[in-house]
CSV table of C-alpha atoms in Angstrom, one decimal:
chain,number,residue,atom,x,y,z
K,1,UNK,CA,55.3,137.1,86.6
K,2,UNK,CA,57.9,136.9,83.9
K,3,UNK,CA,58.5,140.1,81.9
K,4,UNK,CA,58.9,139.5,78.2
K,5,UNK,CA,60.7,142.5,76.6
K,6,UNK,CA,63.2,143.6,74.0
K,7,UNK,CA,65.7,145.6,76.0
K,8,UNK,CA,68.4,146.8,73.6
K,9,UNK,CA,71.7,145.5,75.2
K,10,UNK,CA,73.7,148.3,73.5
K,11,UNK,CA,71.6,151.1,74.9
K,12,UNK,CA,69.7,149.7,77.9
K,13,UNK,CA,66.4,151.0,76.4
K,14,UNK,CA,63.2,148.9,76.4
K,15,UNK,CA,62.0,148.8,72.8
K,16,UNK,CA,59.1,146.4,73.0
K,17,UNK,CA,57.1,144.4,75.5
K,18,UNK,CA,55.0,141.3,75.2
K,19,UNK,CA,52.2,140.0,77.3
K,20,UNK,CA,52.8,136.7,79.1
K,21,UNK,CA,50.4,133.8,78.6
K,22,UNK,CA,47.5,133.7,81.1
K,23,UNK,CA,47.7,130.5,83.1
K,24,UNK,CA,44.1,129.7,82.4
K,25,UNK,CA,44.8,129.4,78.7
K,26,UNK,CA,47.5,126.7,79.1
K,27,UNK,CA,45.2,123.7,78.9
K,28,UNK,CA,43.6,124.9,75.7
K,29,UNK,CA,47.0,125.5,74.1
K,30,UNK,CA,48.2,122.0,75.1
K,31,UNK,CA,45.0,120.6,73.6
K,32,UNK,CA,45.7,122.3,70.3
K,33,UNK,CA,49.2,120.8,70.2
K,34,UNK,CA,47.8,117.4,71.2
K,35,UNK,CA,45.2,117.4,68.5
K,36,UNK,CA,47.8,118.4,65.9
K,37,UNK,CA,49.9,115.3,66.7
K,38,UNK,CA,47.9,112.9,64.6
K,39,UNK,CA,47.6,115.0,61.4
K,40,UNK,CA,51.3,116.0,61.6
K,41,UNK,CA,52.5,112.5,62.3
K,42,UNK,CA,50.4,111.2,59.4
K,43,UNK,CA,51.8,113.8,57.0
K,44,UNK,CA,54.2,112.0,54.7
K,45,UNK,CA,57.7,112.4,56.0
K,46,UNK,CA,58.8,113.7,52.6
K,47,UNK,CA,56.4,116.6,53.0
K,48,UNK,CA,57.6,117.3,56.6
K,49,UNK,CA,61.2,117.3,55.2
K,50,UNK,CA,60.2,119.7,52.5
K,51,UNK,CA,58.9,122.1,55.1
K,52,UNK,CA,62.1,121.9,57.0
K,53,UNK,CA,64.1,122.6,53.8
K,54,UNK,CA,61.9,125.7,53.2
K,55,UNK,CA,62.7,126.9,56.8
K,56,UNK,CA,66.4,126.9,55.8
K,57,UNK,CA,65.7,128.9,52.7
K,58,UNK,CA,63.6,131.5,54.6
K,59,UNK,CA,66.3,131.9,57.3
K,60,UNK,CA,68.9,132.7,54.6
K,61,UNK,CA,66.5,135.1,52.9
K,62,UNK,CA,65.8,137.1,56.1
K,63,UNK,CA,69.4,136.9,57.5
K,64,UNK,CA,70.0,140.6,57.9
K,65,UNK,CA,66.7,141.1,59.7
K,66,UNK,CA,67.2,138.1,61.9
K,67,UNK,CA,70.7,139.1,62.9
K,68,UNK,CA,69.4,142.6,63.8
K,69,UNK,CA,66.7,141.3,66.1
K,70,UNK,CA,69.1,139.2,68.3
K,71,UNK,CA,71.7,142.0,68.1
K,72,UNK,CA,69.2,144.3,69.9
K,73,UNK,CA,67.8,141.6,72.2
K,74,UNK,CA,71.0,140.2,73.6
K,75,UNK,CA,73.9,142.1,72.1
K,76,UNK,CA,75.3,139.6,69.6
K,77,UNK,CA,77.5,141.2,67.1
K,78,UNK,CA,76.0,141.4,63.6
K,79,UNK,CA,78.7,139.1,62.1
K,80,UNK,CA,78.1,136.5,64.8
K,81,UNK,CA,74.3,136.8,64.3
K,82,UNK,CA,74.7,136.1,60.6
K,83,UNK,CA,76.8,133.1,61.4
K,84,UNK,CA,74.0,131.8,63.7
K,85,UNK,CA,71.4,132.3,61.0
K,86,UNK,CA,73.5,130.2,58.6
K,87,UNK,CA,74.0,127.5,61.2
K,88,UNK,CA,70.2,127.3,61.7
K,89,UNK,CA,69.6,127.0,58.0
K,90,UNK,CA,72.2,124.2,57.8
K,91,UNK,CA,70.4,122.3,60.7
K,92,UNK,CA,67.0,122.4,59.1
K,93,UNK,CA,68.5,121.3,55.7
K,94,UNK,CA,70.5,118.5,57.3
K,95,UNK,CA,67.4,117.0,58.8
K,96,UNK,CA,65.4,117.5,55.6
K,97,UNK,CA,68.1,115.7,53.6
K,98,UNK,CA,69.3,113.0,56.0
K,99,UNK,CA,66.5,112.6,58.6
K,100,UNK,CA,64.1,110.5,56.6
K,101,UNK,CA,66.7,107.8,56.0
K,102,UNK,CA,67.7,107.7,59.7
K,103,UNK,CA,64.0,107.3,60.6
K,104,UNK,CA,63.5,104.2,58.4
K,105,UNK,CA,62.6,101.2,60.5
K,106,UNK,CA,65.6,99.3,61.8
K,107,UNK,CA,65.7,95.7,60.8
K,108,UNK,CA,66.9,93.2,63.5
K,109,UNK,CA,67.8,89.6,63.2
K,110,UNK,CA,64.4,87.7,63.2
K,111,UNK,CA,65.4,85.8,66.4
K,112,UNK,CA,62.7,83.2,66.0
K,113,UNK,CA,60.1,85.4,64.2
K,114,UNK,CA,59.4,85.9,60.5
K,115,UNK,CA,60.4,89.5,60.8
K,116,UNK,CA,61.7,91.8,63.6
K,117,UNK,CA,62.0,95.5,63.3
K,118,UNK,CA,62.1,98.7,65.4
K,119,UNK,CA,60.1,101.6,64.3
K,120,UNK,CA,61.0,105.2,65.4
K,121,UNK,CA,57.6,106.8,66.2
K,122,UNK,CA,56.9,110.2,67.6
K,123,UNK,CA,56.0,110.6,71.3
K,124,UNK,CA,53.5,113.5,70.9
K,125,UNK,CA,53.6,116.9,72.5
K,126,UNK,CA,57.0,118.2,73.7
K,127,UNK,CA,58.0,121.2,75.7
K,128,UNK,CA,61.2,123.1,74.9
K,129,UNK,CA,62.7,125.6,77.4
K,130,UNK,CA,65.6,127.5,75.8
K,131,UNK,CA,68.1,130.2,76.7
K,132,UNK,CA,69.0,133.6,75.2
K,133,UNK,CA,72.6,133.2,74.1
K,134,UNK,CA,71.8,131.6,70.7
K,135,UNK,CA,68.1,132.6,70.3
K,136,UNK,CA,67.6,130.8,67.0
K,137,UNK,CA,70.1,128.0,67.1
K,138,UNK,CA,68.9,126.7,70.5
K,139,UNK,CA,65.3,126.5,69.1
K,140,UNK,CA,66.4,124.9,65.9
K,141,UNK,CA,68.5,122.2,67.6
K,142,UNK,CA,65.4,120.9,69.4
K,143,UNK,CA,62.7,121.8,66.9
K,144,UNK,CA,64.1,120.5,63.6
K,145,UNK,CA,64.6,116.8,64.5
K,146,UNK,CA,61.4,116.6,66.5
K,147,UNK,CA,59.2,118.2,63.9
K,148,UNK,CA,60.6,115.8,61.3
K,149,UNK,CA,59.8,112.9,63.6
K,150,UNK,CA,56.2,114.1,63.8
K,151,UNK,CA,56.2,115.4,67.4
K,152,UNK,CA,54.5,118.7,68.1
K,153,UNK,CA,56.3,121.4,70.1
K,154,UNK,CA,55.4,124.0,72.7
K,155,UNK,CA,58.4,126.4,72.9
K,156,UNK,CA,59.3,128.7,75.8
K,157,UNK,CA,62.2,131.0,74.9
K,158,UNK,CA,64.0,133.2,77.4
K,159,UNK,CA,62.2,136.4,78.4
K,160,UNK,CA,64.7,138.7,76.9
K,161,UNK,CA,64.3,137.2,73.4
K,162,UNK,CA,60.5,137.4,72.7
K,163,UNK,CA,60.8,139.0,69.3
K,164,UNK,CA,63.2,136.4,67.9
K,165,UNK,CA,61.1,133.6,69.4
K,166,UNK,CA,58.0,135.0,67.7
K,167,UNK,CA,59.8,135.5,64.4
K,168,UNK,CA,61.2,131.9,64.5
K,169,UNK,CA,57.6,130.6,64.8
K,170,UNK,CA,56.5,132.8,62.0
K,171,UNK,CA,59.1,131.4,59.7
K,172,UNK,CA,58.2,127.8,60.5
K,173,UNK,CA,54.6,128.5,59.8
K,174,UNK,CA,55.4,130.3,56.5
K,175,UNK,CA,57.4,127.2,55.5
K,176,UNK,CA,54.4,124.9,55.9
K,177,UNK,CA,54.6,123.7,59.5
K,178,UNK,CA,51.1,123.8,60.9
K,179,UNK,CA,50.5,126.6,63.5
K,180,UNK,CA,49.5,124.0,66.2
K,181,UNK,CA,52.5,121.8,65.5
K,182,UNK,CA,54.8,124.5,66.7
K,183,UNK,CA,53.5,127.0,69.2
K,184,UNK,CA,55.6,129.8,70.7
K,185,UNK,CA,54.7,130.4,74.3
K,186,UNK,CA,55.4,133.5,76.4
K,187,UNK,CA,55.1,131.3,79.3
K,188,UNK,CA,55.7,132.4,82.9
K,189,UNK,CA,58.4,130.4,84.6
K,190,UNK,CA,56.1,129.6,87.5
K,191,UNK,CA,53.7,127.9,85.1
K,192,UNK,CA,56.2,125.4,83.7
K,193,UNK,CA,55.3,122.7,86.3
K,194,UNK,CA,51.7,122.9,85.2
K,195,UNK,CA,52.7,122.1,81.6
K,196,UNK,CA,54.8,119.2,82.7
K,197,UNK,CA,52.1,117.8,84.9
K,198,UNK,CA,49.7,117.6,81.9
K,199,UNK,CA,49.4,114.0,80.6
K,200,UNK,CA,49.3,115.2,77.0
K,201,UNK,CA,52.9,116.5,77.3
K,202,UNK,CA,55.3,113.6,76.8
K,203,UNK,CA,58.8,115.1,77.2
K,204,UNK,CA,60.9,118.2,77.8
K,205,UNK,CA,64.2,119.5,76.7
K,206,UNK,CA,65.9,122.4,78.5
K,207,UNK,CA,69.1,124.3,77.8
K,208,UNK,CA,70.0,126.6,80.7
K,209,UNK,CA,71.2,126.9,84.2
K,210,UNK,CA,71.8,124.0,86.6
K,211,UNK,CA,69.1,125.4,88.9
K,212,UNK,CA,66.5,125.5,86.1
K,213,UNK,CA,67.6,122.1,84.9
K,214,UNK,CA,67.4,120.5,88.3
K,215,UNK,CA,63.9,121.9,88.8
K,216,UNK,CA,62.7,120.8,85.4
K,217,UNK,CA,64.2,117.3,85.8
K,218,UNK,CA,62.5,116.9,89.1
K,219,UNK,CA,59.1,117.8,87.7
K,220,UNK,CA,59.7,115.6,84.6
K,221,UNK,CA,60.7,112.7,86.8
K,222,UNK,CA,57.8,113.1,89.1
K,223,UNK,CA,55.5,113.0,86.1
K,224,UNK,CA,57.3,110.3,84.3
K,225,UNK,CA,58.3,112.4,81.3
K,226,UNK,CA,61.5,112.0,79.2
K,227,UNK,CA,63.9,114.9,79.6
K,228,UNK,CA,67.1,116.1,77.9
K,229,UNK,CA,69.2,118.7,79.7
K,230,UNK,CA,72.1,120.9,78.4
K,231,UNK,CA,73.4,122.9,81.4
K,232,UNK,CA,76.6,124.5,80.5
K,233,UNK,CA,80.2,123.8,81.2
K,234,UNK,CA,83.6,124.8,82.5
K,235,UNK,CA,85.4,123.6,79.4
K,236,UNK,CA,89.2,123.0,79.3
K,237,UNK,CA,91.4,124.2,76.4
K,238,UNK,CA,94.7,122.4,76.9
K,239,UNK,CA,97.9,123.7,75.1
K,240,UNK,CA,100.6,121.1,74.8
K,241,UNK,CA,102.8,122.5,72.0
K,242,UNK,CA,102.8,124.8,69.0
K,243,UNK,CA,105.2,126.4,66.5
K,244,UNK,CA,102.9,129.5,66.2
K,245,UNK,CA,102.1,130.7,69.7
K,246,UNK,CA,100.9,134.1,68.4
K,247,UNK,CA,98.2,132.5,66.3
K,248,UNK,CA,97.2,130.0,69.0
K,249,UNK,CA,96.8,132.8,71.6
K,250,UNK,CA,94.7,134.8,69.2
K,251,UNK,CA,92.5,131.8,68.6
K,252,UNK,CA,92.1,131.1,72.3
K,253,UNK,CA,91.3,134.6,73.2
K,254,UNK,CA,88.9,135.0,70.3
K,255,UNK,CA,87.1,131.8,71.2
K,256,UNK,CA,86.7,132.8,74.8
K,257,UNK,CA,85.4,136.3,74.1
K,258,UNK,CA,83.1,135.2,71.2
K,259,UNK,CA,79.5,136.2,72.1
K,260,UNK,CA,81.0,138.0,75.1
K,261,UNK,CA,82.0,134.7,76.6
K,262,UNK,CA,78.3,133.7,77.0
K,263,UNK,CA,78.6,130.3,75.4
K,264,UNK,CA,78.2,127.0,77.1
K,265,UNK,CA,81.1,125.5,75.2
K,266,UNK,CA,83.4,128.5,75.5
K,267,UNK,CA,87.0,127.5,76.7
K,268,UNK,CA,86.6,128.8,80.2
K,269,UNK,CA,89.8,127.1,81.5
K,270,UNK,CA,92.9,127.6,79.3
K,271,UNK,CA,95.6,125.2,80.6
K,272,UNK,CA,99.1,125.7,79.3
K,273,UNK,CA,102.2,123.6,79.9
K,274,UNK,CA,104.9,125.2,81.9
K,275,UNK,CA,107.4,125.9,79.1
K,276,UNK,CA,104.8,127.9,77.2
K,277,UNK,CA,103.0,129.5,80.1
K,278,UNK,CA,104.8,132.8,80.7
K,279,UNK,CA,104.9,133.7,77.0
K,280,UNK,CA,101.3,132.6,76.5
K,281,UNK,CA,100.1,134.9,79.3
K,282,UNK,CA,102.1,137.9,78.0
K,283,UNK,CA,100.7,137.5,74.5
K,284,UNK,CA,97.2,136.8,75.9
K,285,UNK,CA,97.3,140.2,77.7
K,286,UNK,CA,98.2,141.9,74.5
K,287,UNK,CA,95.3,140.2,72.7
K,288,UNK,CA,92.8,140.9,75.4
K,289,UNK,CA,93.7,144.6,75.6
K,290,UNK,CA,93.4,144.9,71.8
K,291,UNK,CA,89.8,143.8,71.8
K,292,UNK,CA,87.5,146.7,70.7
K,293,UNK,CA,84.2,146.8,72.6
K,294,UNK,CA,81.2,148.3,70.8
K,295,UNK,CA,77.5,148.1,70.0
K,296,UNK,CA,76.1,145.0,68.2
K,297,UNK,CA,76.0,146.9,64.9
K,298,UNK,CA,79.4,148.6,65.2
K,299,UNK,CA,81.5,147.2,62.2
K,300,UNK,CA,84.7,147.9,64.1
K,301,UNK,CA,83.7,146.0,67.3
K,302,UNK,CA,85.3,142.8,68.3
K,303,UNK,CA,83.0,142.3,71.3
K,304,UNK,CA,79.5,143.6,72.1
K,305,UNK,CA,77.6,144.1,75.3
K,306,UNK,CA,76.5,141.4,77.6
K,307,UNK,CA,72.9,140.2,77.4
K,308,UNK,CA,71.6,142.2,80.4
K,309,UNK,CA,72.6,144.5,83.2
K,310,UNK,CA,72.3,141.7,85.7
K,311,UNK,CA,74.5,139.3,83.6
K,312,UNK,CA,77.2,142.0,83.3
K,313,UNK,CA,77.2,143.0,86.9
K,314,UNK,CA,77.4,139.3,88.1
K,315,UNK,CA,80.4,138.6,85.9
K,316,UNK,CA,82.2,141.8,87.1
K,317,UNK,CA,81.4,140.9,90.7
K,318,UNK,CA,82.7,137.3,90.5
K,319,UNK,CA,85.9,138.5,88.9
K,320,UNK,CA,86.4,141.0,91.8
K,321,UNK,CA,85.6,138.2,94.3
K,322,UNK,CA,88.2,136.0,92.7
K,323,UNK,CA,90.9,138.7,93.0
K,324,UNK,CA,90.0,139.1,96.7
K,325,UNK,CA,90.5,135.3,97.0
K,326,UNK,CA,94.0,135.4,95.5
K,327,UNK,CA,93.6,135.5,91.7
K,328,UNK,CA,95.6,137.9,89.6
K,329,UNK,CA,93.7,140.2,87.3
K,330,UNK,CA,96.1,141.1,84.5
K,331,UNK,CA,93.7,143.4,82.7
K,332,UNK,CA,90.1,144.4,82.3
K,333,UNK,CA,87.1,143.0,84.2
K,334,UNK,CA,85.5,146.4,84.8
K,335,UNK,CA,82.1,147.8,84.0
K,336,UNK,CA,82.3,150.4,81.2
K,337,UNK,CA,80.5,153.7,82.0
K,338,UNK,CA,78.4,154.0,78.9
K,339,UNK,CA,74.8,153.2,78.1
K,340,UNK,CA,74.2,149.4,77.6
K,341,UNK,CA,75.6,146.4,79.3
K,342,UNK,CA,79.3,146.7,78.5
K,343,UNK,CA,82.4,145.6,80.3
K,344,UNK,CA,86.1,145.3,79.5
K,345,UNK,CA,87.3,141.7,78.7
K,346,UNK,CA,89.4,140.3,81.5
K,347,UNK,CA,92.5,138.2,81.8
K,348,UNK,CA,93.1,136.3,85.0
K,349,UNK,CA,95.8,134.0,86.3
K,350,UNK,CA,96.6,132.3,89.6
K,351,UNK,CA,93.0,131.1,89.9
K,352,UNK,CA,92.7,128.3,92.5
K,353,UNK,CA,91.2,125.3,90.6
K,354,UNK,CA,89.0,124.7,93.7
K,355,UNK,CA,87.7,128.3,93.9
K,356,UNK,CA,84.4,129.6,92.5
K,357,UNK,CA,85.9,130.4,89.1
K,358,UNK,CA,87.9,127.2,89.1
K,359,UNK,CA,84.9,125.0,89.7
K,360,UNK,CA,81.9,126.9,88.4
K,361,UNK,CA,81.0,128.3,85.0
K,362,UNK,CA,81.6,132.0,84.4
K,363,UNK,CA,79.3,133.3,81.6
K,364,UNK,CA,81.3,136.3,80.5
K,365,UNK,CA,84.4,137.5,78.7
K,366,UNK,CA,87.1,136.4,81.1
K,367,UNK,CA,90.2,134.6,79.8
K,368,UNK,CA,91.5,132.4,82.6
K,369,UNK,CA,94.9,130.8,82.2
K,370,UNK,CA,96.2,127.9,84.3
K,371,UNK,CA,99.8,126.6,84.5
K,372,UNK,CA,100.4,122.9,84.2
K,373,UNK,CA,103.7,121.3,85.1
K,374,UNK,CA,103.6,118.8,82.2
K,375,UNK,CA,101.2,116.8,80.1
K,376,UNK,CA,99.9,114.6,82.9
K,377,UNK,CA,99.3,117.6,85.1
K,378,UNK,CA,97.4,119.3,82.3
K,379,UNK,CA,95.2,116.2,82.0
K,380,UNK,CA,94.6,116.2,85.7
K,381,UNK,CA,93.6,119.9,85.6
K,382,UNK,CA,91.4,119.4,82.6
K,383,UNK,CA,89.5,116.5,84.3
K,384,UNK,CA,89.3,118.4,87.6
K,385,UNK,CA,85.7,119.4,87.1
K,386,UNK,CA,82.1,118.2,87.8
K,387,UNK,CA,81.1,119.5,84.3
K,388,UNK,CA,81.8,117.6,81.0
K,389,UNK,CA,80.5,119.4,78.0
K,390,UNK,CA,83.3,120.2,75.4
K,391,UNK,CA,87.0,119.9,75.8
K,392,UNK,CA,90.0,120.5,73.5
K,393,UNK,CA,93.7,119.8,73.3
K,394,UNK,CA,96.1,121.7,71.0
K,395,UNK,CA,99.3,120.1,69.6
K,396,UNK,CA,101.0,119.6,66.3
K,397,UNK,CA,101.5,115.9,67.1
K,398,UNK,CA,98.1,114.6,66.1
K,399,UNK,CA,98.7,111.1,67.5
K,400,UNK,CA,99.6,112.7,70.8
K,401,UNK,CA,96.5,114.9,70.6
K,402,UNK,CA,94.2,111.9,70.0
K,403,UNK,CA,95.7,109.9,72.8
K,404,UNK,CA,95.2,112.9,75.1
K,405,UNK,CA,91.7,113.6,73.9
K,406,UNK,CA,90.6,110.0,74.5
K,407,UNK,CA,91.6,110.5,78.2
K,408,UNK,CA,89.6,113.7,78.6
K,409,UNK,CA,86.2,113.4,80.3
K,410,UNK,CA,83.6,115.3,78.4
K,411,UNK,CA,80.7,114.7,76.0
K,412,UNK,CA,82.6,116.3,73.1
K,413,UNK,CA,86.4,116.3,72.7
K,414,UNK,CA,88.4,118.0,70.0
K,415,UNK,CA,92.0,118.2,68.8
K,416,UNK,CA,93.1,121.6,67.5
K,417,UNK,CA,89.5,123.0,67.4
K,418,UNK,CA,87.0,124.2,70.0
K,419,UNK,CA,83.6,125.9,70.0
K,420,UNK,CA,82.5,123.5,67.2
K,421,UNK,CA,78.9,122.7,66.4
K,422,UNK,CA,77.5,121.3,63.2
K,423,UNK,CA,74.2,119.8,62.2
K,424,UNK,CA,75.8,116.4,61.6
K,425,UNK,CA,77.7,116.2,65.0
K,426,UNK,CA,76.0,115.1,68.2
K,427,UNK,CA,75.9,117.7,71.0
K,428,UNK,CA,75.7,117.1,74.7
K,429,UNK,CA,77.6,116.5,77.9
K,430,UNK,CA,78.0,114.5,81.1
K,431,UNK,CA,78.0,115.4,84.8
K,432,UNK,CA,76.8,118.9,85.7
K,433,UNK,CA,76.6,119.6,82.0
K,434,UNK,CA,73.4,117.5,81.7
K,435,UNK,CA,72.4,114.4,79.8
K,436,UNK,CA,71.0,113.4,76.4
K,437,UNK,CA,72.1,114.4,72.9
K,438,UNK,CA,71.0,116.8,70.3
K,439,UNK,CA,71.8,117.2,66.6
K,440,UNK,CA,72.7,114.5,64.0
K,441,UNK,CA,71.0,111.1,64.2
K,442,UNK,CA,71.3,111.2,68.0
K,443,UNK,CA,68.9,114.2,68.1
K,444,UNK,CA,66.3,112.3,66.1
K,445,UNK,CA,65.9,109.5,68.7
K,446,UNK,CA,65.8,111.2,72.0
K,447,UNK,CA,62.0,111.7,71.8
K,448,UNK,CA,60.8,108.7,69.9
K,449,UNK,CA,59.0,105.6,70.8
K,450,UNK,CA,61.5,102.9,69.8
K,451,UNK,CA,58.7,100.4,69.0
K,452,UNK,CA,59.5,96.8,68.6
K,453,UNK,CA,57.4,95.0,65.9
K,454,UNK,CA,57.7,91.2,65.5
K,455,UNK,CA,55.8,89.2,62.9
K,456,UNK,CA,55.6,85.5,63.6
K,457,UNK,CA,53.7,82.7,61.9
K,458,UNK,CA,50.7,81.3,63.8
K,459,UNK,CA,52.0,78.2,65.5
K,460,UNK,CA,50.6,76.3,68.5
C-alpha cells in the first residue's frame, strides 16, 4: 500500500496524509475519463486553448502558495519553486498560443488522389506517472499538450507530493478543463498494471527511475499501449576553455547543486581538460564549501534539504562507498545532524568512470570532476555512458563548441548552457534515459492518431 503524505523535508514532520484509491474504484474512474473523451475532443480547439491559457494565469496568481506547497513536500527552495511555477505557466501558454496551428491537418502531395492529408487526432485516455523533483512541471509537460489535443488524463503523482498534485488538478478544473478530462489519482503503485491492462487506456508516459520505467514499458508493451519514458541521466558537462574560470566554476557548482542535485539533467559528470583541471578543482572546493544549507523558506539558503530521509541516506552512502573504492572526497558528503533531510554538498575527484558513480546516476548534491587529457579524451569520457539525456560543452570558440556538441551522444546537447528547459524546446533522451519526446511540437504528437485521409474521385 502506497502512503500518500506531506512530510516536511525541512523538519521531518508529517503534516498531512491522504487516502489511496481503493482498487475496486479504478474501473469506474477509467470509465469517467473514457466517457469524457468524446465531449472534450469535440470541444472547439480554441476553447481548449483558452482553458490552457487560463491555467497559466492561475499559476502566476497563486505562485507564492504553490511554491510553499512543494517547498514543504520535497524541500525545494522558495526561489526555485517560484521559477518552476513560472515555467509551468509558460508551458500552458505556449500550447495555448502555438498548439492549434501545429495540430492543423498536414497536407501531403496528392500522390494520385484529389487530396491527401494527415489529421492529428487524440488517442483517448492516457495515464501519467510522474516524480517528485518538479511536482508541477512534470505534470504540465505531459498534461498541457495532451489536453489541447483532446486526450483525457489519469495522473499518478509521487506519493510525497499529494498536496501539489491535488492543487494542480484544482487549478485545471477552475480554468475550465472538465473534471473527468483530468483526474488526479492517489493510485497505489501495485495497481498501475491494472490501469494499463484496461482497453480504454491508450497510452502511458512515465518520468522516474529505470526500474519503474522498465516495469511500465513491459506492461505497456504487453497490452499494446504507446509509451514515453524519461528515466534520468548521467549528464556530462565538458570544459574545454574559458577566460573566466571563477565564473564557470560557480556556474557548474550552482547547476549541480540546484534542487539539491535532484534533477535528471543535472551535470553529474564535470569533465575538465588537463590544463584547467587543478585550478578548476581548487575553485570548485571553495564554491562547494561556501554553499549555505537551510530550510526551503530560509532566504539565506543556497541549498535545501533532500526530498526524503531515504533519498538523503542513499546519496551519503553511495558517496562513502565511492571513497572506499578509490574516489577522493574533497569536502562534504555527510548527513547533517538537524531535523529534516539535510546533508553537506560534496566534491569528489578520482572517480573511476566504470564505477558505480561513474556509470550510474547519483540523485544528490555531489559535484564530481573528471580529468581529461585533451579534447578527444574529453569527448571519449562524455560519451562513455549508457545514458543520453542532456550534455553540454563549454568554450569561448563557438565553432569548436558546435563541432564538439554534434559529436556528443545525447537527446539534448548545449554549448555554454546546461539544465535548460523551455516550452518551445523538445525534451527527451536516448539509451537508459528513455525514449520519446515532450514539449514543443514534438510533445503534441506522441499520443495522437496520425490518421491518413485520402480523397479520390470514383473511377473504375
